[in-house]
CSV table of C-alpha atoms and ligand atoms in Angstrom, one decimal:
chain,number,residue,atom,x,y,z
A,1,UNK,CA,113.4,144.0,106.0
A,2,UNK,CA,116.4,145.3,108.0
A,3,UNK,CA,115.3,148.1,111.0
A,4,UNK,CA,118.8,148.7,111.9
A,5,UNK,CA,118.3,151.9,112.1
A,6,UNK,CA,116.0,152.2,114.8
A,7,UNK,CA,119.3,150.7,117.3
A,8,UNK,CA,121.5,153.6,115.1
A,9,UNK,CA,118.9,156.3,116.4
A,10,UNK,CA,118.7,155.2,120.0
A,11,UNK,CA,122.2,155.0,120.0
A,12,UNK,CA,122.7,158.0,118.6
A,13,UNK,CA,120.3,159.7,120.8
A,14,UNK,CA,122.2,157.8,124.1
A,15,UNK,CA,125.2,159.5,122.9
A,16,UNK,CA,123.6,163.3,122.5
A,17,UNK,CA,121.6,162.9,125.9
A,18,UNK,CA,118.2,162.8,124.5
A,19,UNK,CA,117.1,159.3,125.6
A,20,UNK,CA,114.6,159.3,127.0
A,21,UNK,CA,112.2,156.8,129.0
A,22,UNK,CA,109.3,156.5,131.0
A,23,UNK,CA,108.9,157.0,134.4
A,24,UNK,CA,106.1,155.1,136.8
A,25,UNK,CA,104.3,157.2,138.6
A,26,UNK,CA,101.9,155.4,140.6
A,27,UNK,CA,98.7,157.0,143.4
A,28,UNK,CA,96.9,160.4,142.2
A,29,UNK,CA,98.4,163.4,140.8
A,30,UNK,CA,98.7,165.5,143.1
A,31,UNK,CA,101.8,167.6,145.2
A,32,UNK,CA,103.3,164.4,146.0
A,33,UNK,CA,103.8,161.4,143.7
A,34,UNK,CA,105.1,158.0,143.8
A,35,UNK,CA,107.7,157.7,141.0
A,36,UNK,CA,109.9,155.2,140.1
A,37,UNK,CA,108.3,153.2,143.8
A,38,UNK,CA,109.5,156.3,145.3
A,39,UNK,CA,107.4,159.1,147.2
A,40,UNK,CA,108.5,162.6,145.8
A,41,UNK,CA,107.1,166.0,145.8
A,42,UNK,CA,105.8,167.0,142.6
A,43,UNK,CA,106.9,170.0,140.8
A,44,UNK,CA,106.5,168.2,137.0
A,45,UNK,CA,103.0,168.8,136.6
A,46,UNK,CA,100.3,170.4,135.0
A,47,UNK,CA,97.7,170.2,136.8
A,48,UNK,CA,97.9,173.5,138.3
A,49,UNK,CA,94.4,173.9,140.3
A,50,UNK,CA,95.0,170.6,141.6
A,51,UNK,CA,91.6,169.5,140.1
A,52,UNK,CA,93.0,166.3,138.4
A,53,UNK,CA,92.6,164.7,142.1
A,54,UNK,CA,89.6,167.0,143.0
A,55,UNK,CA,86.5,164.7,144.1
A,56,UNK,CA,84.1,166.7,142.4
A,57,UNK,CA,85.6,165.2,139.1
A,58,UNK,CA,85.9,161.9,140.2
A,59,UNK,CA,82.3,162.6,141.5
A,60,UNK,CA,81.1,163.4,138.2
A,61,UNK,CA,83.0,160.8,136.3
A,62,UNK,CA,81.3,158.2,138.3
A,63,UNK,CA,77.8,159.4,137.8
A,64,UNK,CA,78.4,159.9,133.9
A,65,UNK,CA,79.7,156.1,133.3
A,66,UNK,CA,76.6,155.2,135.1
A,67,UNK,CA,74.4,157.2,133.0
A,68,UNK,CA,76.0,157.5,129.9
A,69,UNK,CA,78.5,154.3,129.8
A,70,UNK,CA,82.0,154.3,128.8
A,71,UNK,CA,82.5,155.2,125.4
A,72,UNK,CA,80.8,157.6,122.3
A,73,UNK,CA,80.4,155.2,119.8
A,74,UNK,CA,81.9,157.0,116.8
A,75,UNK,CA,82.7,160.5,115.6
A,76,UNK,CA,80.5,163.6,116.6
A,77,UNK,CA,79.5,163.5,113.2
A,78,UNK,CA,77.9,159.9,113.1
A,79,UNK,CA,76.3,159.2,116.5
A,80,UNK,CA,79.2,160.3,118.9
A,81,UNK,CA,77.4,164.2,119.8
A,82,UNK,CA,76.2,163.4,122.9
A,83,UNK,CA,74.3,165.9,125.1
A,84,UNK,CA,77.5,166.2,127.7
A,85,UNK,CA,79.9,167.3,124.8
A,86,UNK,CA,77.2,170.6,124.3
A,87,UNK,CA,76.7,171.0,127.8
A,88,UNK,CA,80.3,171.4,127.7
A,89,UNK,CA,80.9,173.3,124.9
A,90,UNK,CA,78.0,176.0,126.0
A,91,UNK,CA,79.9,176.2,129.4
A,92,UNK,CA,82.5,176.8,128.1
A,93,UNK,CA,81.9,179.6,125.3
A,94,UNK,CA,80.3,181.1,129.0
A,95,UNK,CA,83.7,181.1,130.4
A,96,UNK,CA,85.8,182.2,127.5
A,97,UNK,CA,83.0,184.7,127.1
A,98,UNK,CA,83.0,184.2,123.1
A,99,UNK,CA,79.8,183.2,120.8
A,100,UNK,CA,80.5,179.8,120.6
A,101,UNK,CA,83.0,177.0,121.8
A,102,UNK,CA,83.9,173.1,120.1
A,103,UNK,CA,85.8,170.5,122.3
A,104,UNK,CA,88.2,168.9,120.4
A,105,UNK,CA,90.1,165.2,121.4
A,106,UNK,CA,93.6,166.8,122.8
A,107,UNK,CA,95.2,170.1,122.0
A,108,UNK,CA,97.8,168.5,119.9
A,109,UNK,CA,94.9,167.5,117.1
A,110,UNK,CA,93.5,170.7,117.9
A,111,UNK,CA,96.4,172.5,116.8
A,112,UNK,CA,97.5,170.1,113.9
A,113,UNK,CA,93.8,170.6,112.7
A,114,UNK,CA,92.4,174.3,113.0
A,115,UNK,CA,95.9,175.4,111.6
A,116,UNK,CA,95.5,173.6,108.1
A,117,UNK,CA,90.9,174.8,107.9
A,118,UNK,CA,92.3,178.8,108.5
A,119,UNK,CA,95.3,178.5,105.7
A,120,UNK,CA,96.2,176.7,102.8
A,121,UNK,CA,99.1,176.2,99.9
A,122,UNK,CA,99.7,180.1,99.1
A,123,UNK,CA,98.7,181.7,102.3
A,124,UNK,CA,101.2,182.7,105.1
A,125,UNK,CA,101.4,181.8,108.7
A,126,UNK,CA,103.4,183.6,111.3
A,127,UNK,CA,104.3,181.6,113.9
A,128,UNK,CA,106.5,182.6,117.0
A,129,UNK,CA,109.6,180.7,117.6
A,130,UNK,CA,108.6,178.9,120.7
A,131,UNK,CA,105.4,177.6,120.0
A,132,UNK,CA,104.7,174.2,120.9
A,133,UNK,CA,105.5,171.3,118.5
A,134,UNK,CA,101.6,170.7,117.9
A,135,UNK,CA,101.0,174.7,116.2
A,136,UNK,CA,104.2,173.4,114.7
A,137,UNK,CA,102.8,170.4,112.8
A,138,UNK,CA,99.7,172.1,111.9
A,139,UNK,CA,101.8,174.8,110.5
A,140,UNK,CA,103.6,172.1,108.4
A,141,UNK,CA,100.1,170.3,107.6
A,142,UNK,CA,98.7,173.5,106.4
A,143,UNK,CA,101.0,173.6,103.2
A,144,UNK,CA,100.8,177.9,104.2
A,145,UNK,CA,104.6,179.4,103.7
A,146,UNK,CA,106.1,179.3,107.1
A,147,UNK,CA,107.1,182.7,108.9
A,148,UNK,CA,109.1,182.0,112.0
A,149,UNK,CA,109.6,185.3,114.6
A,150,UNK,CA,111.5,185.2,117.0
A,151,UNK,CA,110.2,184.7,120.2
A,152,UNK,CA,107.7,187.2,120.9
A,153,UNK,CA,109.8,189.8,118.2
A,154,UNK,CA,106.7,192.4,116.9
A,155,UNK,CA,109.8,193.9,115.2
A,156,UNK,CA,110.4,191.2,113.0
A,157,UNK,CA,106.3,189.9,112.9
A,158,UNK,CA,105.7,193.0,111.6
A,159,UNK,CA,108.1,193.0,109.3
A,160,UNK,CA,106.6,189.8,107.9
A,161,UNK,CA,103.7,191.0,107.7
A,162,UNK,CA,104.4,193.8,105.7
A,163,UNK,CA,106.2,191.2,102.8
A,164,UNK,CA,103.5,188.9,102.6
A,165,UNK,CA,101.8,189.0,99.2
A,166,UNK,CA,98.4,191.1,99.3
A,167,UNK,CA,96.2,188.3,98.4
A,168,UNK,CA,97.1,185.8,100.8
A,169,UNK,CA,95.1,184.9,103.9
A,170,UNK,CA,97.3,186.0,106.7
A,171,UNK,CA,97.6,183.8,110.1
A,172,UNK,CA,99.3,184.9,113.1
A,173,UNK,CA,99.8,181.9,115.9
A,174,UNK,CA,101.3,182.3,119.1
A,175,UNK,CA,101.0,180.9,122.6
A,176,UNK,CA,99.8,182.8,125.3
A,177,UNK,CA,101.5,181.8,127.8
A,178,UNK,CA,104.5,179.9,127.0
A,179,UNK,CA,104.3,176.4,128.1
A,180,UNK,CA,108.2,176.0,128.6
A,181,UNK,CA,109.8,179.3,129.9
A,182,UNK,CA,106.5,180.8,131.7
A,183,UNK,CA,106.9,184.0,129.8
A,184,UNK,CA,103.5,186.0,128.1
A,185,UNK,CA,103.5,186.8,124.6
A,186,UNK,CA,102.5,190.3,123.6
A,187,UNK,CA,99.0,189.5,122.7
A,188,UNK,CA,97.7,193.4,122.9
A,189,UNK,CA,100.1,194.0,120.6
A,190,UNK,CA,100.3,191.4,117.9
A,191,UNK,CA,96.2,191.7,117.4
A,192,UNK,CA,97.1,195.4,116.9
A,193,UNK,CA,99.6,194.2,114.4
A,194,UNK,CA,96.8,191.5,113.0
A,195,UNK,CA,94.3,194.6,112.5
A,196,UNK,CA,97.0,196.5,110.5
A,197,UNK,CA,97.6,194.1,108.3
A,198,UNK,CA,94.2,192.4,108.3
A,199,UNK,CA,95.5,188.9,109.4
A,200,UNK,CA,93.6,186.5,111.5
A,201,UNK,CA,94.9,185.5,115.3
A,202,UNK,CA,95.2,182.7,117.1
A,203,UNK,CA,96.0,182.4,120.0
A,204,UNK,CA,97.1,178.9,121.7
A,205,UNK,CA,95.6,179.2,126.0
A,206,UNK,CA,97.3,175.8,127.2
A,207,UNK,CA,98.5,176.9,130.1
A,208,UNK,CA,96.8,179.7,130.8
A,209,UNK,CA,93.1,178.8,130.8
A,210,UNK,CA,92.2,178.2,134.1
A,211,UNK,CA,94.7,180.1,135.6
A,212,UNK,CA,94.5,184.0,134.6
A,213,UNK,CA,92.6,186.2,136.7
A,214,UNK,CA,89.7,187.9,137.2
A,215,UNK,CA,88.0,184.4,136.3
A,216,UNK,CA,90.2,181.6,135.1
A,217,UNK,CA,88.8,182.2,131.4
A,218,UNK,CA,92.9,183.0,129.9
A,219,UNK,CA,94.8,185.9,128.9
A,220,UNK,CA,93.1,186.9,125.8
A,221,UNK,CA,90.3,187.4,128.2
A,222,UNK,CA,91.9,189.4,131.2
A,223,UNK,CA,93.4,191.5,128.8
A,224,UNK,CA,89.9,191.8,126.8
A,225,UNK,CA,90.9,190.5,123.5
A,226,UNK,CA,88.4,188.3,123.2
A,227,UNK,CA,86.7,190.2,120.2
A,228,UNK,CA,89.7,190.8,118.4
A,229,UNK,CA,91.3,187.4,118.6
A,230,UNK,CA,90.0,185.2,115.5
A,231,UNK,CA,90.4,181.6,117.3
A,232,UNK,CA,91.8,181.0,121.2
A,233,UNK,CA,92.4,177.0,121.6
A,234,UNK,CA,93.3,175.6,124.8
A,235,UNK,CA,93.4,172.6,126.4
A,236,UNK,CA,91.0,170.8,129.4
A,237,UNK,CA,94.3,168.5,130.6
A,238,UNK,CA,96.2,170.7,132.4
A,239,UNK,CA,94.1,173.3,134.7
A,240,UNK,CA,91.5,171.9,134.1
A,241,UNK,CA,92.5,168.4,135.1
A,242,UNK,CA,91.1,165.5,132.9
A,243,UNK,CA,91.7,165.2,129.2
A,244,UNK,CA,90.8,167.3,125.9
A,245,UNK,CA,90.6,170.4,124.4
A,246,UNK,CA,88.4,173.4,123.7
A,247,UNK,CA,88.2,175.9,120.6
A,248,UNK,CA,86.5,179.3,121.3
A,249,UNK,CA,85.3,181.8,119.1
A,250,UNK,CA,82.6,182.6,116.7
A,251,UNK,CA,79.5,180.2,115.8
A,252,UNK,CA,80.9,180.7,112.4
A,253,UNK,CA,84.6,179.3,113.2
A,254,UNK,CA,82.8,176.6,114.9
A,255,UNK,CA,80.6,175.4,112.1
A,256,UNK,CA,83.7,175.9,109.6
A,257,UNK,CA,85.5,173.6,111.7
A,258,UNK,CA,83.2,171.0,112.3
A,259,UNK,CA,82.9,171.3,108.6
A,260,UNK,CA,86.4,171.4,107.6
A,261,UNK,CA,88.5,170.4,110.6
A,262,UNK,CA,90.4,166.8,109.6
A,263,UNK,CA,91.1,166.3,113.3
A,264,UNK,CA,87.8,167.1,114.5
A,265,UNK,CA,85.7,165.0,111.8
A,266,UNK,CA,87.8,161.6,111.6
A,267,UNK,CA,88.2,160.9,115.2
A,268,UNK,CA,85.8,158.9,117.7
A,269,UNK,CA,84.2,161.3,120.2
A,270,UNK,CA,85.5,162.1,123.4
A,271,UNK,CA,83.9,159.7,125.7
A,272,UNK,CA,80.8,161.4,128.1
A,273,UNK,CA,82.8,160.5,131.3
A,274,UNK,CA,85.8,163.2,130.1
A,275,UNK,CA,82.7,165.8,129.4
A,276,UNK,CA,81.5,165.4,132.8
A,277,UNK,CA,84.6,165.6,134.2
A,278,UNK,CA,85.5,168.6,132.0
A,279,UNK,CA,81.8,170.5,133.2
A,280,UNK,CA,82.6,169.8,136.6
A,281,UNK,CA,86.2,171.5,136.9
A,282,UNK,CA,84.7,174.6,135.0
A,283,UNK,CA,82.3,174.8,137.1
A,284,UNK,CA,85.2,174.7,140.1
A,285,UNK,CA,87.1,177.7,138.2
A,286,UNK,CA,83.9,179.6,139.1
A,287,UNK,CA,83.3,178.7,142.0
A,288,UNK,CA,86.7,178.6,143.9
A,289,UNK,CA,88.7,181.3,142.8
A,290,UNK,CA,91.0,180.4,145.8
A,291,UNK,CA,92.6,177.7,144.0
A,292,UNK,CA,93.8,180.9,141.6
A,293,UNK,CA,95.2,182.9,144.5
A,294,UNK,CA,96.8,180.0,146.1
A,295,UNK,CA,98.5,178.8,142.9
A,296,UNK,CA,99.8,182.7,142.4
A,297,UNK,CA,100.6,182.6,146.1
A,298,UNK,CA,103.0,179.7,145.9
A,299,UNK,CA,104.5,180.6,142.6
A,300,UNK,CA,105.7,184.2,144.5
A,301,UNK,CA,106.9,182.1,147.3
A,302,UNK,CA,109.0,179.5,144.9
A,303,UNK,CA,110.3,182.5,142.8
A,304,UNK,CA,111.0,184.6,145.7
A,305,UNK,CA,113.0,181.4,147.5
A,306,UNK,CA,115.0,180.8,143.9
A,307,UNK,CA,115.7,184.2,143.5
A,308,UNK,CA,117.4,184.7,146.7
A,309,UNK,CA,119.4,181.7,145.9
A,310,UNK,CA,120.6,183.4,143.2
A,311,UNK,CA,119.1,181.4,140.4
A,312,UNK,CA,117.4,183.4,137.2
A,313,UNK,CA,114.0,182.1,135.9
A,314,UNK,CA,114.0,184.2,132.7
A,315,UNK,CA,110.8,186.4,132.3
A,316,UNK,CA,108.6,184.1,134.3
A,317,UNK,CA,106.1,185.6,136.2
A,318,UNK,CA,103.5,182.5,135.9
A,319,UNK,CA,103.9,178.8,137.4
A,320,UNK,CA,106.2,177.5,135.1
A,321,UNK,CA,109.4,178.3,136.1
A,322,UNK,CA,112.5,177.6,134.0
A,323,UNK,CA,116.0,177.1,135.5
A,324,UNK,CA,117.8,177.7,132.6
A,325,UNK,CA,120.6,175.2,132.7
A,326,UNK,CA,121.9,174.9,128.8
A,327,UNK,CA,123.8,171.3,129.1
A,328,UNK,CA,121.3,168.5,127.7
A,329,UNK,CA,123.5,166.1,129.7
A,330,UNK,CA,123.9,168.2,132.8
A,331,UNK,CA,120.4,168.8,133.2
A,332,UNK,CA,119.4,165.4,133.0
A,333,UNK,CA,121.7,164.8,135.9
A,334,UNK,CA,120.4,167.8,138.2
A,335,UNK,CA,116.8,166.3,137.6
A,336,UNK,CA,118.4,162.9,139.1
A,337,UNK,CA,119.6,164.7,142.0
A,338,UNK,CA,116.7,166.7,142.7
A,339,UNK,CA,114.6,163.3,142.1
A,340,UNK,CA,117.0,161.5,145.0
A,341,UNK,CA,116.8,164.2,147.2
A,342,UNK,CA,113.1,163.7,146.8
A,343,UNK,CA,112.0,166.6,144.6
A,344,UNK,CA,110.8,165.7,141.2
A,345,UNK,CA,111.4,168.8,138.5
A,346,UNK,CA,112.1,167.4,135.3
A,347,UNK,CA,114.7,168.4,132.9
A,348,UNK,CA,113.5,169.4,129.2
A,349,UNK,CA,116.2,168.7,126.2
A,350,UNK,CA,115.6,169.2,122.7
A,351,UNK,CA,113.7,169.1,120.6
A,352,UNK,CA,111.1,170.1,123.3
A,353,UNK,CA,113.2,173.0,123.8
A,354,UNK,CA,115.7,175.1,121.0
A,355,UNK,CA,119.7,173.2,121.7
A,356,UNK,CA,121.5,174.9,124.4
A,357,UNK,CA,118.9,175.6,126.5
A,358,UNK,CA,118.1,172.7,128.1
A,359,UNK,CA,116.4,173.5,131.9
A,360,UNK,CA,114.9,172.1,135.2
A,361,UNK,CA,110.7,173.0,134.4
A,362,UNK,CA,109.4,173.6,137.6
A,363,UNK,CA,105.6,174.0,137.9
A,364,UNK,CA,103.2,175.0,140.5
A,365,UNK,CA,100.1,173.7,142.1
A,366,UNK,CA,97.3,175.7,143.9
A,367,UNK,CA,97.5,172.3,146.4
A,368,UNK,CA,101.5,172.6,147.5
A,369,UNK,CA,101.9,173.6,150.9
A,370,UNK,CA,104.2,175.7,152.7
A,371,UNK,CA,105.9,172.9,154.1
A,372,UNK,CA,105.9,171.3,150.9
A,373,UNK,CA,107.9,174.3,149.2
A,374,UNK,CA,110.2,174.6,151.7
A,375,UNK,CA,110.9,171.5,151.9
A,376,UNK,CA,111.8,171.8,147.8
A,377,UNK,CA,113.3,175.5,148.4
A,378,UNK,CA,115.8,173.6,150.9
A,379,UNK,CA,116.5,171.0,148.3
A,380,UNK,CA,117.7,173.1,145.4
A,381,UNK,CA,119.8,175.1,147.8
A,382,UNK,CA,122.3,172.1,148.7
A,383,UNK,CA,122.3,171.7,145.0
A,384,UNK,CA,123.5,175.5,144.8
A,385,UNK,CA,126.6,174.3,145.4
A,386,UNK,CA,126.8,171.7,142.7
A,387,UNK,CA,125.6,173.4,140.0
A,388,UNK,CA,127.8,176.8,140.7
A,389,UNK,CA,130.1,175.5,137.8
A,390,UNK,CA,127.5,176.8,135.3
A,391,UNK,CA,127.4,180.4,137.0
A,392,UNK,CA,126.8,181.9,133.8
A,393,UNK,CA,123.7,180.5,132.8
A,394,UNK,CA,122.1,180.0,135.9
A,395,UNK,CA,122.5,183.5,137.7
B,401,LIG,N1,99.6,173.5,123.2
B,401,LIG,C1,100.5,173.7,124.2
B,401,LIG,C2,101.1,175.1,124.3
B,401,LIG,C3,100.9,172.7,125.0
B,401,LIG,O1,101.8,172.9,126.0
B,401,LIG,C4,100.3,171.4,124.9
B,401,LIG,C5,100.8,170.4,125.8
B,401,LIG,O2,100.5,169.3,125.9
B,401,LIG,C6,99.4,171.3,123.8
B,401,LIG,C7,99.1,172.3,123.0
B,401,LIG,C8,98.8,169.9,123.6
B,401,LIG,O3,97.7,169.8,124.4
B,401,LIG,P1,97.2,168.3,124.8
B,401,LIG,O4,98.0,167.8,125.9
B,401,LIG,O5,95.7,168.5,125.2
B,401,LIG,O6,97.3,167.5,123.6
């Protein structure tokens, strides 16, 4: 058998600037990193409360391996429920304030899996432009018809809406907050839209669990949606700091899915030691709110810094901070500056983002320090220069 084409598409990818390869990072994740054997300050990651190197996690991890050994032993429909994965999933419904909450393996087989148990061949499922390539794929796996909006468009949701046949079951999924341009959807007023044309809501939390005020429980939640939002998904990887992911909503939606839910039912069980590491950083969203106000207070700091050197972030008002650069190619080689000069912001390409707007994702930590953003702020203003060229899109 001939794979010749595997060389063709990594060829063909070398020649559109997509490749793309794997860097080492090597010591803990935190607001400096060593990458490629080099010490860099981190402004590539997701682990915005800085939990991922918190000791209370690594605490907690410890303990649970002790108690509980390594791994589940099978699906949490065999012998895999162990008593950490309901602790977990009762602390969490607390947070999220809903009825009922069920961890799921990673947001990506949460997504590909809840999608497909809410809609089926003849239903319809609306599904905003940007959302992440997991609501994507469970769109696709659902066999629903396919509404794209575009990006947060209510014009043209509703629109949709209004066309859809009668009889269909009606789905509307949307991200939050978006996890590459840092910009918030209109939640208030697509579950207004839902309720008018009696479609359900789902609402992907990724990167905003942990994060929102007054409590760290997500958007849906500070803007008290909770009620009205059918299903709110989110993942325990990034604030949260370990690995995983969360559904919350009604008992119902949960026993439907443990019922129904592919992803859910044919997987092994998360192993105990994630749980406890996952109880112990919600525990830490209550009880050091700080981390939030630091994490808001350094993204003012970096936007403020950008802004007055005159580069545009788009609609960002949250940690993820997109410097729009367009350029596949181009961007790749601002990240490699930025990554020499020791600052490591990593440049997105498609199809992680739509063609032509390739950018530099910078993200925030509640653990950067002053010096530490400075020191970056510095950085991308003696690339100013370089990147003027590209006036257009960047200002
Ligand atoms: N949803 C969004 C919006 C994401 O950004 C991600 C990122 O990884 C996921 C889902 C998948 O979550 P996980 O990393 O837990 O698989």
């Amino acid at each position: 058998m001939t794979a010749g084409f595997i060389q063709d598409e990594l060829q063909a990818l070398r020649s559109a600037s997509l490749f793309r390869r794997l860097r080492s990072v090597a010591g803990d994740q935190g607001p400096t990193l060593m990458v490629d054997g080099r010490e860099v300050l981190n402004f590539s990651s997701n682990n915005y409360l800085g939990l991922a190197n918190h000791p209370a996690l690594g605490k907690a991890a410890t303990a649970a391996i002790e108690r509980y050994g390594c791994g589940s032993g099978a699906s949490r429909l065999i012998s895999g429920n162990m008593t950490l994965h309901e602790e977990l999933e009762i602390k969490l419904a607390e947070l999220k304030g809903t009825e009922a909450a069920l961890v799921f393996n990673s947001g990506f087989q949460a997504n590909t899996g809840i999608i497909p148990t809410l809609v089926d061949d003849g239903d319809v499922v609306f599904s905003d432009s940007l959302n992440h390539a997991s609501i994507i794929d469970g769109c696709r796996l659902s066999r629903a018809q396919i509404v794209v909006y575009r990006h947060c468009d209510l014009d043209q949701l509703e629109h949709g809406l209004k066309h859809a046949p009668r009889s269909s079951r009606k789905l509307i999924v949307t991200e939050s907050l978006f996890s590459m341009d840092g910009d918030e959807a209109p939640l208030k007023e697509i579950v207004e839209l839902s309720e008018k044309y009696d479609a359900m809501t789902m609402v992907d939390e990724a990167h905003a669990t942990g994060v929102y005020e007054p409590d760290g429980a997500g958007f849906v939640s500070q803007l008290r949606l909770g009620d009205r939002v059918l299903v709110q998904m989110g993942t325990l990887g990034k604030a949260l700091g370990g690995f995983g992911a969360y559904v919350a909503g009604s008992a119902a939606l949960r026993e439907l899915l443990i019922n129904r839910c592919r992803s859910f039912i044919f997987t092994t069980a998360l192993p105990p030691v994630v749980m406890a590491m996952a109880i112990a950083a919600v525990e830490l969203i209550n009880s050091e709110p700080e981390r939030r106000r630091a994490l808001r207070n350094n993204c003012a700091r970096v936007r403020d810094g950008l802004a007055s050197l005159g580069f545009s972030l788009g609609d960002s008002r949250s940690q993820i901070l997109p410097l729009l650069i367009g350029n596949a190619s181009e961007c790749m080689h601002l990240s490699e500056r930025l990554l020499d000069r020791g600052v490591f912001a990593q440049g997105i390409r498609p199809p992680t983002v739509p063609p032509g707007t390739s950018r530099l994702r910078i993200t925030l930590m509640a653990t950067h320090t002053s010096a530490q953003i400075d020191r970056a702020l510095e950085v991308f203003a003696s690339l100013d220069k370089a990147i003027e060229r590209n006036d257009s899109v960047l200002r």
